[in-house]
Amino acid sequence: MSDNATSPAVTVVAKTEAPIRTFTFRFSGDGGEFFKIWIVNLLLTVVTLGIYSAWATVRTSQYFYGHTKLDETGFQYLANPLSILIGRVIAVAIFGLVMLAASFQPMLYGVLMVLAIPAVPWLMVRAMRFNLRNTAYRNVRFDFVGTYGEAAKVFLLYYLGVILSLGLAGPWWLLQTKKFFINNVRYGDHAFDCSCPTKEFYILALITLGAIIPVLLVTVLLGWIPVIGQIVIFLAYLSIFALWQSWVRNMLFNHTRLAGDVQLSSNVTMFDLAMLYAMNALLVVVTLGIALPWVMVRTAKFYAERTAVQAANLDRFTASQNQVAGSAIGDEVAGVFALEVGI
Amino acid sequence: MIQGYYFPHGSSRRLLASITVDDRGFLRLHDEQGALLADGRWQQLQISPRLGSTPRFLDFADGSRFETSDNDAVDGLQQCWRQERGYHLLHRLESHWRLALASVVVVAVVSWWFLTIALPYAASQVAFVLPASALDRSAELSLSVMERIALKPSTLDEARQQQLQGLLVRLLPQSPAYNYRLLLRDGGAFGANAFALPDGTIVMTDQLVALADDDRQLSAVLAHEIGHVEARHSLRQVLQGSVIMVIAAVMAGDATAFGDLVGGVPTAVMDASYSRDFEREADRYALTLLASQGVDSEHFAVLLERLAASHDQADDTDVNYFSSHPPTAERVAAARAF
Ligand SMILES: [Zn+2]
């Protein structure tokens, strides 16, 4: 929790003269309902040889956005399936050609991979922009204003620094990437601002490294036991992953504000997150993937319940610029190359 | 009357509001106090499609928006004033359990058909359209990588090497379409092994030669490797693998939460399954070729058993014999039954 949330009277109320309220996110979707949408998506995608997949993506996103509610109003996903389809066709063509080049002309493949490096920041910026411009809440669109230059600086130049420092700059760099993504998000005319101190990322990195030691010990001691040993090891690594993920999420949210005084907050605990991952993995494996829709819904519920916004009211955000949607090409190419663009 | 929220253009301001539509399709939007906020024709609204119980968004021409969870009321008015058959049908599809369960079966059957029949068939058709030299570059590269990491010059004497070269020549067709050549090498970490590169290069290790007590067993191995080359298995594997990878990548990009889980496992499973099919095909080719030269299929069976035994002794990894193979017992049984 930030200082601000615990003593709002000093900083915020003076300006707005209204009491600060906590608005908690709520996910109102239902696993069974989404299963039917999901399976029809799959069916039509298979029957149309993949063409419907663009519509499937849009319907899935609309379902999850629409059911994600803040103060009883849903979010909106506005992307046009047709532009996603075009982007996807291009991405599949490029990806397929690169795959074939890897087999037929290994040298050319190497050259392509080197040429692809400067394209990575571009893909990330485009993907963020496409997704955010197609997201709205209360009739106000989000946007992403990060530039290629900034992205190249953070992901290429700074990354070089990480290598030169033999990884010591790693936590600092990670925070820079997160800040690049958060601080360039706009909601209407308003900016998000993440003020997470670098120190906290280093503390987290040390704690995570410290936690890996007992896990390695467990691996050595129990690794030989056939089934139980493997399950214990899986859970141990899962816990480390959950520790890192939950902590990073909480830290970033709790240090992020919108428009200067709207405080975001997240309280995901490591144990809850590890349980979520473990249950999800179990459900998907046991049902051979049929439970995926339920898994997606319970994951959305999980995060929604643990995310909140503290503000006097949500009525005051303006959107004066004319906002236009970006092209899908960057987004889809980025998606196909499986670049995780997550905050 | 439809209850919901009204969002005027240009800000996040939200007002409780309701819409009424008269019998000529003209709508009025009032706030709680009954003040008129917007009006117009229902047909001119942009309405988000029905999607389960997600809220509907009704967009006015001036950029303002109305949100409601009263899906049935919106659908009723839509049917009255505007026919949007596509999305209406989609919603009907998406709201039936029996249909959903039938879809599971259809998806499973079609996917199975595509992966096991359609894709291998298409790949084999394409593979024989492409020039035979398509994979020459990568054959050179994989050979040079293997020479660097494991293979060493053969320790067999010149006379023995000539004998083995003779084995290959006797098996080849009249005018071979590939530049067949046999390379004898000390296998190093590969142990007793043989593999074919797509350009017709067949590599056999000293350890494999030592394993055989009859040259007809080695002929059987060479026939199997020729089978891989003639059927263009490497090329087909590349084509099939690329399609699987692309599908997996699109799926991964789609299923945000579980991308890696969804993408990675099936790719590996399908690759292994395809290479098992290719092994069976190469075995059949070898047995036919051997039979045409009067070599008993028992020699093939014996060598397979010896190979399996030698690899069990060395270590337990299955990757030694180039790639994923069907169980030895099955292959031996097939050879003996031939
Ligand atoms: Zn083989």
XYZ file of C-alpha atoms and ligand atoms in Angstrom:
682
model
C 0.000 0.000 0.000
C 1.232 3.458 -0.737
C 1.339 6.258 1.773
C -1.350 7.988 -0.126
C -3.980 5.323 0.273
C -3.624 5.194 4.032
C -3.736 8.948 4.577
C -5.795 10.358 1.751
C -7.101 13.309 3.735
C -3.808 15.144 3.542
C -3.126 14.989 -0.145
C -6.201 14.438 -2.205
C -9.345 15.486 -0.432
C -8.157 19.031 -0.132
C -8.272 19.325 -3.905
C -11.482 17.513 -4.789
C -13.450 18.090 -1.589
C -15.027 14.673 -1.898
C -14.225 11.592 0.156
C -11.935 9.068 -1.477
C -13.737 5.870 -2.375
C -12.274 2.509 -3.212
C -13.660 1.000 -6.400
C -12.856 -2.690 -6.675
C -12.884 -4.409 -10.042
C -15.387 -7.195 -10.522
C -15.524 -9.871 -13.182
C -19.100 -10.925 -13.875
C -18.447 -13.583 -16.545
C -19.419 -17.198 -16.127
C -17.344 -20.253 -17.095
C -20.235 -22.219 -18.556
C -21.433 -19.288 -20.617
C -17.963 -18.596 -21.931
C -17.393 -22.269 -22.704
C -20.207 -22.135 -25.266
C -18.735 -19.027 -26.879
C -15.256 -20.550 -26.820
C -16.264 -23.816 -28.441
C -18.249 -22.053 -31.173
C -15.163 -19.914 -31.779
C -13.073 -23.051 -32.147
C -15.642 -24.773 -34.322
C -15.992 -21.879 -36.747
C -12.231 -21.317 -36.797
C -11.615 -24.944 -37.719
C -14.432 -25.028 -40.272
C -13.284 -21.801 -41.975
C -9.629 -22.945 -41.953
C -8.641 -20.208 -39.541
C -10.354 -17.225 -41.123
C -12.872 -16.950 -38.289
C -10.033 -16.781 -35.759
C -10.032 -12.974 -36.074
C -13.708 -12.832 -35.087
C -13.021 -15.380 -32.359
C -10.318 -13.135 -30.921
C -12.623 -10.143 -30.936
C -15.498 -12.029 -29.328
C -13.250 -13.454 -26.631
C -11.837 -10.020 -25.871
C -15.285 -8.439 -25.881
C -16.479 -11.056 -23.430
C -13.616 -10.465 -21.012
C -13.576 -6.690 -21.347
C -17.350 -6.371 -21.083
C -17.518 -8.460 -17.938
C -14.625 -6.630 -16.300
C -16.523 -4.030 -14.330
C -15.394 -1.030 -12.385
C -18.130 0.765 -10.493
C -20.688 -1.353 -12.370
C -19.592 -0.202 -15.814
C -17.898 -2.605 -18.189
C -14.858 -2.102 -20.352
C -15.197 -2.166 -24.103
C -13.080 -3.846 -26.768
C -13.484 -2.043 -30.066
C -11.074 -3.727 -32.504
C -12.327 -4.488 -35.979
C -12.067 -8.213 -36.772
C -11.233 -7.447 -40.395
C -8.081 -5.504 -39.527
C -7.051 -8.297 -37.195
C -7.568 -10.772 -40.016
C -5.358 -8.768 -42.378
C -2.656 -8.447 -39.744
C -2.883 -12.132 -38.995
C -2.536 -13.128 -42.652
C 0.609 -10.997 -42.949
C 2.006 -12.356 -39.698
C 1.369 -15.959 -40.672
C 2.981 -15.388 -44.069
C 6.083 -13.834 -42.512
C 6.285 -16.434 -39.794
C 5.838 -19.303 -42.243
C 8.503 -17.923 -44.597
C 10.944 -17.471 -41.728
C 10.241 -21.027 -40.567
C 10.928 -22.359 -44.054
C 14.006 -20.179 -44.461
C 15.350 -21.760 -41.280
C 15.179 -25.145 -43.011
C 16.074 -24.329 -46.589
C 18.557 -21.482 -46.192
C 20.057 -21.602 -42.687
C 22.379 -18.687 -43.482
C 19.562 -16.471 -44.702
C 17.678 -17.351 -41.531
C 20.569 -16.105 -39.432
C 20.618 -12.822 -41.355
C 16.841 -12.458 -40.939
C 17.108 -13.009 -37.202
C 19.703 -10.260 -36.862
C 17.577 -7.924 -38.964
C 14.593 -8.747 -36.761
C 16.192 -7.338 -33.615
C 15.460 -3.659 -34.380
C 11.923 -4.690 -35.322
C 11.175 -5.977 -31.819
C 10.628 -2.571 -30.165
C 8.494 -1.521 -33.114
C 6.320 -4.598 -32.734
C 5.891 -3.977 -29.029
C 4.919 -0.352 -29.460
C 2.422 -1.228 -32.184
C 0.908 -4.042 -30.186
C 0.428 -1.851 -27.122
C -1.028 0.955 -29.190
C -3.459 -1.269 -31.015
C -4.746 -2.902 -27.866
C -5.086 0.280 -25.848
C -6.644 2.383 -28.584
C -9.247 -0.310 -28.934
C -10.043 -0.271 -25.244
C -12.604 2.089 -23.766
C -14.189 2.646 -20.388
C -17.084 5.020 -19.847
C -16.903 6.165 -23.456
C -13.270 7.270 -23.074
C -10.583 5.449 -24.999
C -7.150 4.452 -23.782
C -4.064 5.146 -25.849
C -0.371 4.363 -25.897
C 2.015 7.186 -26.734
C 5.376 5.408 -26.427
C 7.600 6.015 -29.445
C 9.868 3.669 -31.333
C 12.884 5.683 -30.191
C 12.031 5.294 -26.523
C 11.287 1.607 -26.955
C 14.572 1.055 -28.781
C 16.402 2.861 -25.988
C 14.814 0.760 -23.253
C 14.839 -2.623 -24.974
C 18.068 -2.445 -26.983
C 20.385 0.162 -25.471
C 19.537 -0.420 -21.814
C 19.557 -4.155 -22.406
C 23.103 -3.835 -23.653
C 23.846 -2.237 -20.282
C 22.456 -5.313 -18.533
C 24.803 -7.538 -20.499
C 27.804 -5.274 -19.856
C 27.016 -5.162 -16.117
C 26.869 -8.984 -16.103
C 23.214 -8.878 -15.082
C 23.633 -6.531 -12.116
C 21.529 -3.923 -13.884
C 18.835 -6.543 -14.532
C 16.278 -5.448 -11.918
C 16.785 -1.798 -12.867
C 16.231 -2.646 -16.529
C 13.098 -4.660 -15.750
C 11.637 -1.698 -13.926
C 12.528 0.592 -16.848
C 10.622 -1.668 -19.240
C 7.586 -1.739 -16.945
C 7.694 2.032 -16.565
C 7.943 2.441 -20.329
C 4.743 0.457 -20.728
C 2.827 2.082 -17.862
C 3.892 5.703 -18.188
C 2.987 5.868 -21.858
C -0.576 4.712 -21.301
C -3.218 7.387 -21.582
C -6.816 7.311 -20.461
C -8.439 10.071 -22.471
C -6.310 13.134 -21.776
C -4.790 11.686 -18.626
C -1.476 9.956 -18.035
C -0.559 7.033 -15.847
C 2.499 7.535 -13.720
C 4.471 4.737 -12.108
C 6.843 5.961 -9.413
C 8.061 2.593 -8.207
C 11.560 3.054 -6.712
C 14.391 1.009 -8.209
C 15.395 -0.080 -4.698
C 12.232 -2.190 -4.355
C 13.000 -4.163 -7.499
C 16.457 -4.974 -6.148
C 15.006 -6.095 -2.806
C 12.563 -8.336 -4.660
C 15.327 -9.746 -6.861
C 17.393 -10.594 -3.765
C 14.440 -12.233 -2.007
C 13.630 -14.274 -5.105
C 17.237 -15.399 -5.463
C 17.239 -16.285 -1.761
C 14.080 -18.336 -2.213
C 15.621 -20.284 -5.071
C 18.200 -21.860 -2.737
C 15.719 -23.947 -0.692
C 13.978 -24.878 -3.940
C 17.242 -26.183 -5.393
C 17.747 -28.084 -2.147
C 14.296 -29.644 -2.489
C 15.113 -30.582 -6.081
C 18.278 -32.369 -5.038
C 16.713 -34.101 -2.031
C 13.390 -35.180 -3.518
C 14.089 -35.246 -7.252
C 14.648 -39.014 -7.275
C 11.196 -39.929 -5.887
C 9.187 -40.864 -9.000
C 5.855 -39.023 -8.908
C 5.689 -37.218 -5.581
C 9.162 -35.781 -6.062
C 8.219 -34.273 -9.400
C 5.017 -32.782 -8.002
C 6.876 -31.251 -5.067
C 9.482 -29.766 -7.402
C 6.773 -28.404 -9.690
C 5.060 -26.750 -6.714
C 8.340 -25.344 -5.460
C 9.166 -23.680 -8.770
C 5.579 -22.537 -9.073
C 5.884 -20.811 -5.697
C 8.982 -18.924 -6.810
C 7.226 -17.857 -9.982
C 4.145 -16.808 -8.000
C 6.295 -14.925 -5.504
C 7.897 -12.909 -8.277
C 4.712 -12.338 -10.289
C 2.505 -11.320 -7.369
C 5.094 -9.045 -5.879
C 5.905 -7.276 -9.146
C 2.217 -6.760 -9.860
C 1.456 -5.357 -6.413
C 4.509 -3.140 -6.435
C 3.744 -1.637 -9.833
C 0.039 -1.091 -9.209
C 0.518 0.342 -5.740
C 2.969 2.883 -7.095
C 0.894 3.885 -10.079
C -1.495 6.778 -10.326
C -3.746 8.055 -13.025
C -4.127 11.783 -13.613
C -2.004 12.545 -10.563
C -4.415 11.510 -7.829
C -6.224 8.313 -8.773
C -4.370 5.534 -7.024
C -4.325 1.982 -8.396
C -3.892 -0.908 -6.037
C -3.318 -4.629 -6.197
C -3.147 -7.176 -3.396
C -2.309 -10.531 -4.935
C -0.639 -12.840 -2.431
C 1.972 -15.358 -3.426
C 0.039 -18.272 -1.933
C -3.221 -17.399 -3.709
C -1.444 -16.967 -7.014
C 0.459 -20.255 -6.673
C -2.840 -21.988 -5.895
C -4.439 -20.376 -8.927
C -1.628 -21.532 -11.232
C -1.587 -25.036 -9.770
C -5.358 -25.450 -10.030
C -5.388 -24.049 -13.566
C -2.646 -26.391 -14.712
C -4.404 -29.347 -13.097
C -7.760 -28.457 -14.664
C -6.312 -28.036 -18.149
C -4.252 -31.225 -18.030
C -6.949 -33.445 -16.509
C -9.620 -32.298 -18.986
C -7.260 -32.222 -21.993
C -7.904 -28.530 -22.459
C -11.689 -28.586 -22.281
C -11.554 -26.662 -18.995
C -9.634 -23.804 -20.597
C -12.678 -21.473 -20.691
C -13.334 -22.018 -16.992
C -9.658 -21.469 -16.275
C -9.700 -18.190 -18.197
C -12.802 -17.014 -16.325
C -11.551 -17.930 -12.887
C -8.234 -16.233 -13.664
C -10.037 -13.049 -14.702
C -12.145 -13.182 -11.504
C -9.019 -13.736 -9.440
C -7.251 -10.649 -10.730
C -10.346 -8.449 -10.775
C -11.123 -9.125 -7.116
C -7.607 -8.153 -6.153
C -7.411 -4.911 -8.120
C -8.882 -1.580 -7.108
C -8.873 2.100 -7.823
C -9.020 4.821 -5.169
C -10.615 8.010 -6.335
C -13.175 10.574 -5.313
C -15.187 9.843 -8.422
C -14.682 8.429 -11.891
C -16.684 11.096 -13.699
C -14.046 13.708 -14.291
C -11.827 12.246 -17.014
C -11.857 14.081 -20.299
C -11.143 12.958 -23.836
C -10.638 16.040 -25.949
C -8.500 14.610 -28.741
C -9.945 12.776 -31.653
C -8.772 9.265 -31.094
C -8.279 6.887 -33.979
C -7.608 3.178 -33.940
C -4.205 1.994 -35.113
C -3.656 -0.739 -37.636
C -3.737 -4.327 -36.510
C -0.559 -5.306 -38.292
C 1.831 -4.509 -35.488
C -0.414 -6.155 -32.937
C -0.906 -9.358 -34.818
C 2.663 -9.737 -35.966
C 3.690 -9.164 -32.383
C 1.116 -11.660 -31.190
C 2.228 -14.340 -33.568
C 5.841 -13.944 -32.599
C 4.568 -14.543 -29.078
C 5.949 -11.380 -27.602
C 4.507 -11.033 -24.192
C 3.582 -7.429 -23.816
C 2.362 -7.478 -20.250
C 2.370 -4.759 -17.647
C -38.034 0.783 -21.574
C -34.329 -0.034 -21.335
C -32.459 0.985 -18.199
C -28.766 1.754 -18.360
C -26.011 4.324 -18.200
C -25.546 7.225 -20.569
C -22.084 8.583 -21.345
C -22.004 11.969 -23.063
C -19.246 12.495 -25.617
C -15.828 13.700 -24.505
C -15.662 12.675 -20.871
C -16.149 9.791 -18.487
C -19.268 11.376 -16.977
C -21.970 8.788 -16.337
C -25.705 9.351 -15.976
C -28.426 6.911 -15.032
C -30.781 6.906 -18.000
C -33.470 4.989 -19.818
C -34.449 4.559 -23.454
C -37.971 4.313 -24.791
C -38.748 3.473 -28.403
C -42.110 4.310 -29.938
C -43.933 2.214 -32.518
C -42.277 4.019 -35.415
C -38.743 3.169 -34.231
C -38.045 6.600 -32.781
C -36.123 6.546 -29.523
C -35.892 8.952 -26.621
C -33.257 8.862 -23.908
C -34.173 10.423 -20.560
C -32.187 10.868 -17.387
C -33.531 10.052 -13.915
C -35.329 13.382 -13.630
C -37.042 12.816 -16.940
C -35.025 15.355 -18.903
C -34.522 14.442 -22.569
C -30.790 13.831 -23.244
C -30.819 12.357 -26.735
C -33.187 11.150 -29.420
C -33.083 9.683 -32.914
C -34.011 6.598 -34.902
C -33.184 3.146 -33.544
C -31.796 2.109 -36.955
C -29.170 4.843 -36.754
C -27.620 3.537 -33.543
C -24.458 1.488 -33.706
C -25.107 -1.466 -31.457
C -22.491 -3.937 -30.236
C -23.413 -7.539 -31.076
C -24.983 -9.837 -28.524
C -22.372 -11.829 -26.664
C -23.771 -13.923 -23.831
C -24.577 -11.695 -20.896
C -21.984 -9.008 -21.608
C -23.361 -5.481 -21.513
C -24.453 -3.893 -24.806
C -23.106 -0.589 -26.012
C -25.354 1.637 -28.105
C -23.470 4.390 -29.913
C -25.140 7.621 -30.974
C -24.018 9.610 -33.997
C -22.744 12.451 -31.769
C -20.235 10.153 -30.046
C -22.239 9.594 -26.897
C -22.860 6.059 -25.720
C -25.450 4.083 -23.787
C -24.596 0.916 -21.851
C -27.166 -1.605 -20.716
C -27.290 -5.164 -19.441
C -30.858 -5.597 -20.634
C -29.832 -7.758 -23.577
C -33.295 -9.178 -24.216
C -34.855 -5.755 -24.616
C -32.131 -4.698 -27.043
C -32.557 -7.934 -29.001
C -36.314 -7.427 -29.159
C -35.905 -3.955 -30.622
C -33.223 -5.182 -32.996
C -35.572 -7.815 -34.368
C -38.283 -5.216 -34.716
C -36.280 -2.498 -36.430
C -33.212 -4.043 -37.918
C -32.300 -7.546 -39.020
C -28.758 -8.457 -38.094
C -28.947 -12.104 -39.016
C -25.232 -12.962 -38.731
C -24.722 -11.999 -35.130
C -28.171 -13.174 -34.139
C -27.406 -16.631 -35.495
C -24.012 -16.584 -33.808
C -25.637 -15.868 -30.465
C -28.100 -18.741 -30.990
C -25.129 -21.038 -31.684
C -23.358 -19.781 -28.596
C -26.222 -20.412 -26.211
C -26.988 -24.099 -26.636
C -25.333 -26.718 -24.480
C -26.135 -29.611 -26.778
C -24.642 -27.733 -29.690
C -21.570 -26.897 -27.645
C -21.013 -30.546 -26.806
C -21.522 -31.546 -30.439
C -18.966 -28.870 -31.370
C -16.402 -30.503 -29.086
C -16.782 -33.712 -31.097
C -16.671 -31.933 -34.459
C -13.598 -29.901 -33.490
C -11.840 -33.018 -32.246
C -12.654 -35.027 -35.378
C -11.780 -32.260 -37.842
C -8.524 -31.459 -36.019
C -7.613 -35.133 -35.977
C -8.404 -35.468 -39.681
C -6.390 -32.375 -40.500
C -3.351 -33.357 -38.458
C -3.161 -37.043 -39.337
C -4.503 -37.139 -42.895
C -4.845 -33.791 -44.638
C -1.595 -32.164 -43.536
C 0.678 -35.197 -44.166
C -0.969 -35.698 -47.564
C -0.574 -32.043 -48.559
C 3.024 -31.994 -47.308
C 3.945 -35.075 -49.355
C 2.365 -33.526 -52.459
C 4.277 -30.274 -51.975
C 7.511 -32.084 -51.104
C 7.618 -33.784 -54.503
C 6.873 -30.542 -56.347
C 9.819 -28.760 -54.731
C 13.288 -29.365 -56.234
C 15.202 -32.278 -54.716
C 17.946 -29.844 -53.777
C 15.680 -27.744 -51.524
C 17.319 -28.998 -48.349
C 20.910 -29.275 -49.567
C 22.035 -26.249 -47.614
C 20.642 -27.432 -44.338
C 22.003 -30.934 -44.994
C 25.490 -29.453 -45.307
C 24.975 -27.450 -42.150
C 23.674 -30.333 -40.042
C 26.523 -32.559 -41.218
C 29.124 -29.950 -40.325
C 27.501 -29.414 -36.908
C 27.498 -33.154 -36.212
C 31.103 -33.503 -37.367
C 32.071 -30.774 -34.965
C 30.219 -32.040 -31.905
C 30.514 -35.837 -32.157
C 31.688 -37.480 -35.354
C 35.340 -38.370 -35.857
C 37.096 -40.014 -38.833
C 36.395 -43.702 -39.143
C 38.918 -46.188 -37.811
C 37.844 -48.917 -40.235
C 40.523 -49.985 -42.681
C 40.333 -49.103 -46.360
C 39.322 -52.596 -47.539
C 36.403 -52.768 -45.087
C 35.255 -49.301 -46.093
C 35.241 -50.346 -49.745
C 33.153 -53.409 -48.855
C 30.572 -51.212 -47.121
C 30.458 -48.742 -50.020
C 29.701 -51.754 -52.204
C 26.694 -52.579 -50.033
C 25.158 -49.190 -50.755
C 25.836 -49.336 -54.503
C 24.055 -52.693 -54.754
C 20.919 -51.268 -53.127
C 20.611 -48.148 -55.284
C 18.137 -47.877 -58.144
C 19.384 -47.819 -61.770
C 19.535 -44.043 -62.097
C 19.260 -42.565 -58.610
C 17.570 -39.184 -58.285
C 19.841 -38.206 -55.374
C 23.607 -38.069 -54.974
C 23.875 -41.048 -52.686
C 27.095 -41.419 -50.769
C 28.030 -43.320 -47.658
C 30.134 -41.597 -44.995
C 31.713 -43.831 -42.380
C 32.504 -42.099 -39.116
C 33.399 -42.840 -35.536
C 30.091 -42.022 -33.842
C 31.463 -40.580 -30.600
C 28.496 -39.558 -28.470
C 26.076 -40.835 -31.111
C 27.228 -44.427 -30.536
C 25.856 -47.096 -32.862
C 23.816 -45.038 -35.296
C 22.968 -44.310 -38.871
C 21.124 -41.421 -40.430
C 20.280 -40.035 -43.821
C 20.512 -36.413 -44.885
C 17.993 -35.183 -47.449
C 20.631 -34.782 -50.189
C 21.348 -38.547 -50.179
C 24.273 -38.520 -47.756
C 24.065 -41.513 -45.440
C 26.201 -41.528 -42.320
C 26.937 -44.831 -40.599
C 29.042 -45.083 -37.458
C 31.852 -47.559 -36.770
C 29.947 -48.631 -33.682
C 26.987 -49.696 -35.808
C 29.274 -51.599 -38.175
C 30.752 -53.394 -35.166
C 27.292 -54.266 -33.893
C 26.446 -56.315 -36.999
C 27.730 -59.848 -37.461
C 26.469 -60.118 -41.032
C 26.741 -57.466 -43.745
C 23.141 -58.130 -44.745
C 22.153 -56.499 -41.452
C 24.009 -53.369 -42.572
C 22.317 -53.545 -45.962
C 19.022 -53.457 -44.104
C 20.047 -50.277 -42.304
C 21.153 -48.664 -45.575
C 17.876 -49.661 -47.221
C 15.984 -47.990 -44.374
C 17.993 -44.784 -44.811
C 17.473 -44.848 -48.597
C 13.776 -45.117 -47.793
C 13.967 -41.825 -45.855
C 15.709 -40.086 -48.754
C 13.457 -41.450 -51.506
C 10.288 -40.504 -49.638
C 11.693 -37.032 -48.880
C 10.944 -37.406 -45.195
C 13.110 -34.479 -44.112
C 11.316 -32.108 -46.439
C 7.909 -33.401 -45.399
C 8.866 -33.094 -41.747
C 9.921 -29.484 -42.333
C 6.684 -28.628 -44.135
C 4.444 -30.336 -41.586
C 6.421 -28.938 -38.692
C 6.200 -25.391 -40.075
C 2.428 -25.567 -40.410
C 2.096 -26.923 -36.875
C 4.380 -24.180 -35.564
C 2.376 -21.463 -37.284
C -0.895 -22.831 -35.903
C 0.591 -23.123 -32.432
C 1.925 -19.572 -32.641
C -1.448 -18.155 -33.673
C -3.129 -20.085 -30.889
C -0.535 -18.860 -28.429
C -1.093 -15.272 -29.503
C -4.791 -15.853 -29.022
C -5.109 -17.597 -25.713
C -3.266 -14.919 -23.797
C -3.357 -16.646 -20.429
C -2.235 -20.084 -21.481
C -0.304 -19.474 -24.665
C 2.796 -21.466 -23.878
C 0.917 -24.374 -22.426
C -1.379 -24.553 -25.437
C 1.354 -24.022 -27.999
C 4.358 -25.994 -26.840
C 3.055 -29.422 -25.916
C 1.052 -30.282 -29.075
C 3.920 -29.100 -31.293
C 6.311 -31.543 -29.681
C 3.747 -34.353 -29.640
C 2.865 -33.911 -33.314
C 6.509 -33.741 -34.389
C 7.268 -37.007 -32.635
C 4.164 -38.627 -34.064
C 5.062 -37.602 -37.615
C 8.593 -38.921 -37.307
C 7.269 -42.253 -36.031
C 5.096 -42.479 -39.139
C 8.145 -41.775 -41.289
C 10.124 -44.516 -39.550
C 7.387 -47.030 -40.286
C 7.315 -45.884 -43.893
C 11.100 -46.203 -44.224
C 10.934 -49.660 -42.621
C 8.365 -50.781 -45.182
C 10.511 -49.385 -47.996
C 13.559 -51.202 -46.665
C 11.745 -54.536 -46.314
C 10.421 -54.296 -49.876
C 13.823 -53.362 -51.261
C 15.546 -56.183 -49.344
C 12.967 -58.705 -50.493
C 13.536 -57.670 -54.125
C 17.228 -58.483 -53.637
C 16.513 -61.742 -51.892
C 17.628 -60.600 -48.428
C 15.681 -62.125 -45.552
C 13.841 -59.561 -43.423
C 15.138 -61.406 -40.354
C 18.447 -59.521 -40.784
C 16.642 -56.236 -40.278
C 14.866 -57.560 -37.192
C 18.115 -58.799 -35.656
C 19.875 -55.494 -36.170
C 16.983 -53.541 -34.648
C 17.162 -55.728 -31.561
C 20.906 -55.300 -31.278
C 20.592 -51.543 -31.673
C 17.980 -51.350 -28.955
C 20.133 -53.473 -26.645
C 23.235 -51.355 -27.284
C 21.401 -48.136 -26.547
C 19.823 -49.534 -23.398
C 23.306 -50.274 -22.159
C 24.761 -46.927 -23.071
C 22.079 -44.686 -21.673
C 18.359 -44.510 -21.516
C 17.700 -41.587 -23.812
C 15.615 -42.285 -26.842
C 17.084 -39.494 -28.942
C 20.179 -41.458 -29.944
C 18.761 -43.033 -33.052
C 18.379 -39.658 -34.784
C 14.820 -38.959 -33.753
C 11.622 -40.292 -32.226
C 11.112 -43.904 -33.273
C 8.318 -46.391 -32.849
C 8.946 -49.008 -30.166
C 11.577 -51.511 -31.318
C 9.351 -54.479 -30.472
C 6.718 -53.205 -32.898
C 9.256 -52.659 -35.678
C 10.845 -56.069 -35.133
C 7.452 -57.752 -35.208
C 6.576 -55.898 -38.423
C 9.859 -56.996 -40.018
C 9.368 -60.645 -39.035
C 5.787 -60.606 -40.272
C 6.834 -59.155 -43.628
Zn 14.893 -43.908 -39.666
